[in-house]
PDB file of C-alpha atoms in Angstrom:
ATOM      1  CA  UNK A   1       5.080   2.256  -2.335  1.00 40.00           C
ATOM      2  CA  UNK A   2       5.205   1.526  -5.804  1.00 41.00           C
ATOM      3  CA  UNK A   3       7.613   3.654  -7.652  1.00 45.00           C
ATOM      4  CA  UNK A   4       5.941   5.983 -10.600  1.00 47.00           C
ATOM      5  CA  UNK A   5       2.867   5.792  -9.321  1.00 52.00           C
ATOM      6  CA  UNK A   6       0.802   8.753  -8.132  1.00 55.00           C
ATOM      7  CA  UNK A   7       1.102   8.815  -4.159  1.00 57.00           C
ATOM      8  CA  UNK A   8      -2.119   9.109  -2.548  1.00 60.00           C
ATOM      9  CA  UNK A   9      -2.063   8.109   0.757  1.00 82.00           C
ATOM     10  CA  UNK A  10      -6.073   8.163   1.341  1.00 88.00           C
ATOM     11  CA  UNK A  11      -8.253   5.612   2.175  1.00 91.00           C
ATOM     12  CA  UNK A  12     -10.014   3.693  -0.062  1.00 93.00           C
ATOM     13  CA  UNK A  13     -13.931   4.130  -0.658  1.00 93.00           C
ATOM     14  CA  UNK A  14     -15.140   0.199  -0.643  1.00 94.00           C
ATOM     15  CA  UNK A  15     -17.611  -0.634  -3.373  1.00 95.00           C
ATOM     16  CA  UNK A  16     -18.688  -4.244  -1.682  1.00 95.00           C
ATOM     17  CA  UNK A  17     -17.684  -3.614   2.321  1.00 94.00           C
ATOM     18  CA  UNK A  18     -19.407  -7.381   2.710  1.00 95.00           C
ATOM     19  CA  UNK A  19     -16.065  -8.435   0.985  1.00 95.00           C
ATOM     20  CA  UNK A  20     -13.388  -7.024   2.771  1.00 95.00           C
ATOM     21  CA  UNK A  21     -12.205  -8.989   5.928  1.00 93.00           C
ATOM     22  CA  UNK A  22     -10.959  -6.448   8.138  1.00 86.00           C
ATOM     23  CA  UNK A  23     -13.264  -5.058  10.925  1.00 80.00           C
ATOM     24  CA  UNK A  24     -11.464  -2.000  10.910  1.00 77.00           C
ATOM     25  CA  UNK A  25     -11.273   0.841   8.616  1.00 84.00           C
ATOM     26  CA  UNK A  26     -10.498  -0.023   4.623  1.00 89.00           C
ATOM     27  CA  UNK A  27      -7.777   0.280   3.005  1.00 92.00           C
ATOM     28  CA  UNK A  28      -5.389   3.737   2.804  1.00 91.00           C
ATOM     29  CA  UNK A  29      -4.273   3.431  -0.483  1.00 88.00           C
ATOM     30  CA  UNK A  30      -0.447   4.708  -1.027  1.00 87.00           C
ATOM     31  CA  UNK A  31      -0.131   4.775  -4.237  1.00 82.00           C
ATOM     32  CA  UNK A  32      -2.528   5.076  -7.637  1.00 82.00           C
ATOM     33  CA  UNK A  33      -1.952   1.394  -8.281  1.00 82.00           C
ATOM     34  CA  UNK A  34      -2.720   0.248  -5.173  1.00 85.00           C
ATOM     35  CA  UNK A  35      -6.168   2.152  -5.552  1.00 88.00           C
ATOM     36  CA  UNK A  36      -6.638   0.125  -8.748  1.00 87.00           C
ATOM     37  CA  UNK A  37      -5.696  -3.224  -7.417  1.00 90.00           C
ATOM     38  CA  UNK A  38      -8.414  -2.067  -4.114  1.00 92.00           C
ATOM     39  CA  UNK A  39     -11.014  -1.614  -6.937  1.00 93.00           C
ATOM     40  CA  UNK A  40     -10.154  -4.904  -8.641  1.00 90.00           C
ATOM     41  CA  UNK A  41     -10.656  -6.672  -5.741  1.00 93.00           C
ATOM     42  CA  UNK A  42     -13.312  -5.233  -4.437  1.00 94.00           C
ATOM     43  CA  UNK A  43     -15.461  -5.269  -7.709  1.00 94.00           C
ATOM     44  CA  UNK A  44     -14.305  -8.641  -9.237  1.00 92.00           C
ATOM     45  CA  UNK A  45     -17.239 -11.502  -8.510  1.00 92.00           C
ATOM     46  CA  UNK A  46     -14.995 -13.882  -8.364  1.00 93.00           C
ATOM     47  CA  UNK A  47     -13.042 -12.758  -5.363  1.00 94.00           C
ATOM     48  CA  UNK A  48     -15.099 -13.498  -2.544  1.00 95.00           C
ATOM     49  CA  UNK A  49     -12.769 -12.082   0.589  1.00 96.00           C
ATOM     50  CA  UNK A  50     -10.248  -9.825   0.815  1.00 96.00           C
ATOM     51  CA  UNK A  51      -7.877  -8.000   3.099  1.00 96.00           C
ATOM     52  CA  UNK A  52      -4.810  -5.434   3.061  1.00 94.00           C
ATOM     53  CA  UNK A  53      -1.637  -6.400   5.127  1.00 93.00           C
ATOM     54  CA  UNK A  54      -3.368  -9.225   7.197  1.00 91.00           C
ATOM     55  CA  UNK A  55      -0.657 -11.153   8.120  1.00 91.00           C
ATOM     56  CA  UNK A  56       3.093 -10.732   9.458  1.00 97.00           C
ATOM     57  CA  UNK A  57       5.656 -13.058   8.117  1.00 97.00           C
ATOM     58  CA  UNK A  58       9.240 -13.071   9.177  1.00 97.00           C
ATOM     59  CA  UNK A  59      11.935 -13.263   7.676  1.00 97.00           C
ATOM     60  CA  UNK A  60      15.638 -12.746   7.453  1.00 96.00           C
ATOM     61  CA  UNK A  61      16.619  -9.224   6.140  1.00 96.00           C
ATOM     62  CA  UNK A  62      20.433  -9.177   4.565  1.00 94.00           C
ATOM     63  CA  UNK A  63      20.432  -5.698   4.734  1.00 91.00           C
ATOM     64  CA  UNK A  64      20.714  -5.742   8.429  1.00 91.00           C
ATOM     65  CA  UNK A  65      21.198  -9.459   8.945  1.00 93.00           C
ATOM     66  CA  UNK A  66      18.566 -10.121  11.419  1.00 95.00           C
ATOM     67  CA  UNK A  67      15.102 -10.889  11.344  1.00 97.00           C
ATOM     68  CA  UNK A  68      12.462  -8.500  10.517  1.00 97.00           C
ATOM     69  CA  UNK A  69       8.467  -8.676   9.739  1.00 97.00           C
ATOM     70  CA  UNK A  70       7.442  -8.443   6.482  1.00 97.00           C
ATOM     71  CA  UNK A  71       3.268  -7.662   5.386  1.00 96.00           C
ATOM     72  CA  UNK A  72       2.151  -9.112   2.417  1.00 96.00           C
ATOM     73  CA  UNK A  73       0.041  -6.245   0.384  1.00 93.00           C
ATOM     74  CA  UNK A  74      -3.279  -8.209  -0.258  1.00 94.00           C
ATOM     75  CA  UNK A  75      -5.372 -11.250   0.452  1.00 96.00           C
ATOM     76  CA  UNK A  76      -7.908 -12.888  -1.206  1.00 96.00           C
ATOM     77  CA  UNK A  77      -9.932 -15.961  -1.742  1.00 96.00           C
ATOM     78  CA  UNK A  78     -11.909 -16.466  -5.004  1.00 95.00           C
ATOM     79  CA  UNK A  79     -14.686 -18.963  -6.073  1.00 94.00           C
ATOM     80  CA  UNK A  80     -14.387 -19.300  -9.910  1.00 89.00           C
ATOM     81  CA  UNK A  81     -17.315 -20.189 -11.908  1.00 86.00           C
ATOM     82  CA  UNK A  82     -16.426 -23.666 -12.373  1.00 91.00           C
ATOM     83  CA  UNK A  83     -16.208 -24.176  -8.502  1.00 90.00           C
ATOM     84  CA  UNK A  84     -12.732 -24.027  -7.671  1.00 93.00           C
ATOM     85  CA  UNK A  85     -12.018 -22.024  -4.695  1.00 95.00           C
ATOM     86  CA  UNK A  86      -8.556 -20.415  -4.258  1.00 96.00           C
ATOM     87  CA  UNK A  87      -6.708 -18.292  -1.872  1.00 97.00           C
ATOM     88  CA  UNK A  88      -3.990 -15.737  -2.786  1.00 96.00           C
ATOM     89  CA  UNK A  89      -1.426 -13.829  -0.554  1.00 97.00           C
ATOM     90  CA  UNK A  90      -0.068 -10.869  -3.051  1.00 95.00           C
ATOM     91  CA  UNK A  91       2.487  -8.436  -3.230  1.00 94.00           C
ATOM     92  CA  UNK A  92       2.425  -5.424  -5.480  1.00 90.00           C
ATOM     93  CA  UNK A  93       5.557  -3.969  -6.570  1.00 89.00           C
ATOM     94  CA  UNK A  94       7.324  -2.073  -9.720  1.00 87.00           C
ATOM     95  CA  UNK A  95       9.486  -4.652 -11.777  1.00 88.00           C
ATOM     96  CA  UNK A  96      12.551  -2.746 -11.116  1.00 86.00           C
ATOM     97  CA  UNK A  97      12.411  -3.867  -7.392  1.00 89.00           C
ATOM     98  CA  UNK A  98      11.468  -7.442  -8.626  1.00 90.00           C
ATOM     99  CA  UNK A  99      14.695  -8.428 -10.530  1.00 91.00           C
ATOM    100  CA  UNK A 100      18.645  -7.792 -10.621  1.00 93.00           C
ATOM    101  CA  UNK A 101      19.472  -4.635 -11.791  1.00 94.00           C
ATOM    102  CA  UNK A 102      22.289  -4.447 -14.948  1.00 94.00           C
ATOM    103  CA  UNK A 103      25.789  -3.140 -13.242  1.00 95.00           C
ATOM    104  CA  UNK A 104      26.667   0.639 -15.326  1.00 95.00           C
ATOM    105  CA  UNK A 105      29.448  -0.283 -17.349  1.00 94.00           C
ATOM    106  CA  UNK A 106      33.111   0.723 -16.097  1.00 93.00           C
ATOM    107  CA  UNK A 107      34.104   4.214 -16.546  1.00 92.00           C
ATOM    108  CA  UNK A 108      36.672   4.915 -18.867  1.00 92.00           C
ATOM    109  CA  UNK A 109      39.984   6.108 -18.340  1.00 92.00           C
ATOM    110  CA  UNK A 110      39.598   9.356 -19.702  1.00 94.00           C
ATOM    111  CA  UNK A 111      36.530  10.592 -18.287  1.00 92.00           C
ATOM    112  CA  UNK A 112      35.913  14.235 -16.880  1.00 95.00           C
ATOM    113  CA  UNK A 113      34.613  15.265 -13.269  1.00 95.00           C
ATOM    114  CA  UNK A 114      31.262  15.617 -14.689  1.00 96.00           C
ATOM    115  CA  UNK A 115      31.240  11.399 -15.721  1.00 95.00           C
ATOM    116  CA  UNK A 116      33.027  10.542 -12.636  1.00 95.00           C
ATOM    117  CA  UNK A 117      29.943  12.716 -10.956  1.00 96.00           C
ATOM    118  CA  UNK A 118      27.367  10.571 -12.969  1.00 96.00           C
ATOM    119  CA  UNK A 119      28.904   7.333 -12.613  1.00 96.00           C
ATOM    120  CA  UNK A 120      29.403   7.552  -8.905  1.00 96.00           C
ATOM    121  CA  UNK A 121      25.344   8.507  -8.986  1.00 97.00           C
ATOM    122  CA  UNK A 122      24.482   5.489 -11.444  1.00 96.00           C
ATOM    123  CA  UNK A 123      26.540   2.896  -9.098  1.00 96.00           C
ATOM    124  CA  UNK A 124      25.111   4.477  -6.138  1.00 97.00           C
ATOM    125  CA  UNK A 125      21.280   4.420  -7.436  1.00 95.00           C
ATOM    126  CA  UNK A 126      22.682   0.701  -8.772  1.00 96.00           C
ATOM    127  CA  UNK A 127      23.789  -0.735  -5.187  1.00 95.00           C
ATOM    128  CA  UNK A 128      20.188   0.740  -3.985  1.00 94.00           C
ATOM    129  CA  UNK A 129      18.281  -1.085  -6.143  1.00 94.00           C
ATOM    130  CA  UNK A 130      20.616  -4.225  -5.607  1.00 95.00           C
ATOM    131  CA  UNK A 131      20.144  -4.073  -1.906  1.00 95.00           C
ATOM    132  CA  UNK A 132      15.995  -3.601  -2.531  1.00 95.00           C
ATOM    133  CA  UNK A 133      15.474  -6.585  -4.557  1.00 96.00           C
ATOM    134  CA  UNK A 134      17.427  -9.014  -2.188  1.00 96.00           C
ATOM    135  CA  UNK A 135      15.591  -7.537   0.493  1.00 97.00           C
ATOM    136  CA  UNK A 136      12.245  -8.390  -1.559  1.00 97.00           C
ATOM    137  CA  UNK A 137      13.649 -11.968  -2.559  1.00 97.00           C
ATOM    138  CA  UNK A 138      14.085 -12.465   1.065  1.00 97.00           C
ATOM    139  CA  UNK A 139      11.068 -11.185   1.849  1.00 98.00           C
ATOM    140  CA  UNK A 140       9.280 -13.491  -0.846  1.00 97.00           C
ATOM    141  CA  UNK A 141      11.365 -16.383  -0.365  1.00 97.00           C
ATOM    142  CA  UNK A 142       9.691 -16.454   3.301  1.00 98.00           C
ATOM    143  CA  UNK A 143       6.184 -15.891   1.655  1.00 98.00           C
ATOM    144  CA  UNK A 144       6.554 -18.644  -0.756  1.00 98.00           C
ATOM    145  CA  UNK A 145       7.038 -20.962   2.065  1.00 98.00           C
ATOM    146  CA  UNK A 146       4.267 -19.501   4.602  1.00 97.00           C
ATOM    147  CA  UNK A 147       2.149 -19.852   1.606  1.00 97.00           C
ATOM    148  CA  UNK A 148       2.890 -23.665   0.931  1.00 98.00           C
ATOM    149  CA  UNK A 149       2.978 -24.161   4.698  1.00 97.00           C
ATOM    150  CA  UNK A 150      -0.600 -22.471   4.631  1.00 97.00           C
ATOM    151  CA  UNK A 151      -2.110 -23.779   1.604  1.00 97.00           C
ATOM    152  CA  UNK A 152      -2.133 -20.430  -0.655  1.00 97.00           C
ATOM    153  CA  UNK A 153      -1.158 -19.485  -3.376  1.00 97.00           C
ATOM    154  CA  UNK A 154       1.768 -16.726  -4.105  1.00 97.00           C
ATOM    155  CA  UNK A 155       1.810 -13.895  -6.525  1.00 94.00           C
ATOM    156  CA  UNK A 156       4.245 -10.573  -7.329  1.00 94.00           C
ATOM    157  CA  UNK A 157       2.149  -8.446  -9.566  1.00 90.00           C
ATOM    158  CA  UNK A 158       3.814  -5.451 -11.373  1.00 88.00           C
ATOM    159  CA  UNK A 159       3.311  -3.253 -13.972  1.00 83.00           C
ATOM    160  CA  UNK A 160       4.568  -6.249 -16.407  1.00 83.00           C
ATOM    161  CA  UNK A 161       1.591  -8.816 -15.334  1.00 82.00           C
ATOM    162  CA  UNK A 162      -1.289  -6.529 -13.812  1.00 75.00           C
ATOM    163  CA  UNK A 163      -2.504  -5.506 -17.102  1.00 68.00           C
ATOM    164  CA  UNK A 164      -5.474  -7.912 -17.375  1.00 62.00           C
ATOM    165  CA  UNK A 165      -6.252  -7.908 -13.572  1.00 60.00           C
ATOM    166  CA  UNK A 166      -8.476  -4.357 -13.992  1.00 54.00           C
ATOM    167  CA  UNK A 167     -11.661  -5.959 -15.600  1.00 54.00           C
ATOM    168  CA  UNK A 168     -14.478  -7.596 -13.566  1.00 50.00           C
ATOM    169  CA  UNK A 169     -13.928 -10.733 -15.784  1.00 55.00           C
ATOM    170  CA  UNK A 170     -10.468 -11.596 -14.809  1.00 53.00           C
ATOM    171  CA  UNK A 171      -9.270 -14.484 -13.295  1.00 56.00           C
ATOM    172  CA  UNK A 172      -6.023 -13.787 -10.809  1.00 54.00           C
TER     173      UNK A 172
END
């Protein structure tokens, strides 16, 4: 689920149902951005295909040190205007879960029960969002390489690079 985003948990109304791959039931969209990035696809004419969670890559989870199965959040292939044909295995996820988090400074000496209460929160929230972004690197490290190993392309989009994805004249 992306993180401040609406929650929805519904499924997703498809626009172009010729485009989606699975045979199945669409989409349920879990979050308000994921119902944009359905849309996008969905309504774009240059993506041809698309699919959510098709495929189960594994990987090696250092949270629990063994190996776990990871689903990619969308595929797509595209034919752009000028005839290239591309395929894209994506992942959707809020920037804060896509790099290191900063460490809350020390506490000082001096500090009351109410900072030691607040600090022992901020390195607690800290060591969560530490753990979730090596668990995504892992995850994407493995992606990365079932992409190359499957001719694809790879892509993280968050809030920081999905700006231009929404109109029906962007290229991924």
């Amino acid at each position: 689920m992306i993180y401040g985003a609406k929650t929805l948990h519904r499924r997703y109304t498809l626009k172009n149902p010729e485009k989606y791959m699975e045979k199945v039931a669409p989409p349920i969209c879990k979050s308000s951005w994921e119902e944009r990035i359905f849309l996008a696809m969905d309504v774009n004419p240059f993506i041809t295909k698309w699919a959510y969670e098709p495929f189960s890559i594994y990987y090696r989870s250092p949270k629990f040190n063994k190996m776990s199965i990871y689903k990619p959040d969308i595929y797509c292939e595209c034919n752009y205007a000028n005839g290239e044909k591309q395929r894209y295995l994506i992942e959707i996820k809020p920037q804060k879960f896509s790099v290191m988090p900063k460490e809350p400074p020390p506490l000082k000496q001096d500090a009351t029960a109410k900072q030691k209460r607040s600090y022992m929160k901020k390195i607690m929230r800290y060591q969560m969002q530490l753990q979730e972004v090596m668990v995504n690197q892992a995850k994407w490290s493995a992606a990365k390489e079932w992409c190359v190993n499957n001719h694809m392309n790879w892509l993280v989009l968050t809030e920081e690079n999905m700006r231009g994805l929404f109109s029906t004249n962007a290229r991924i």
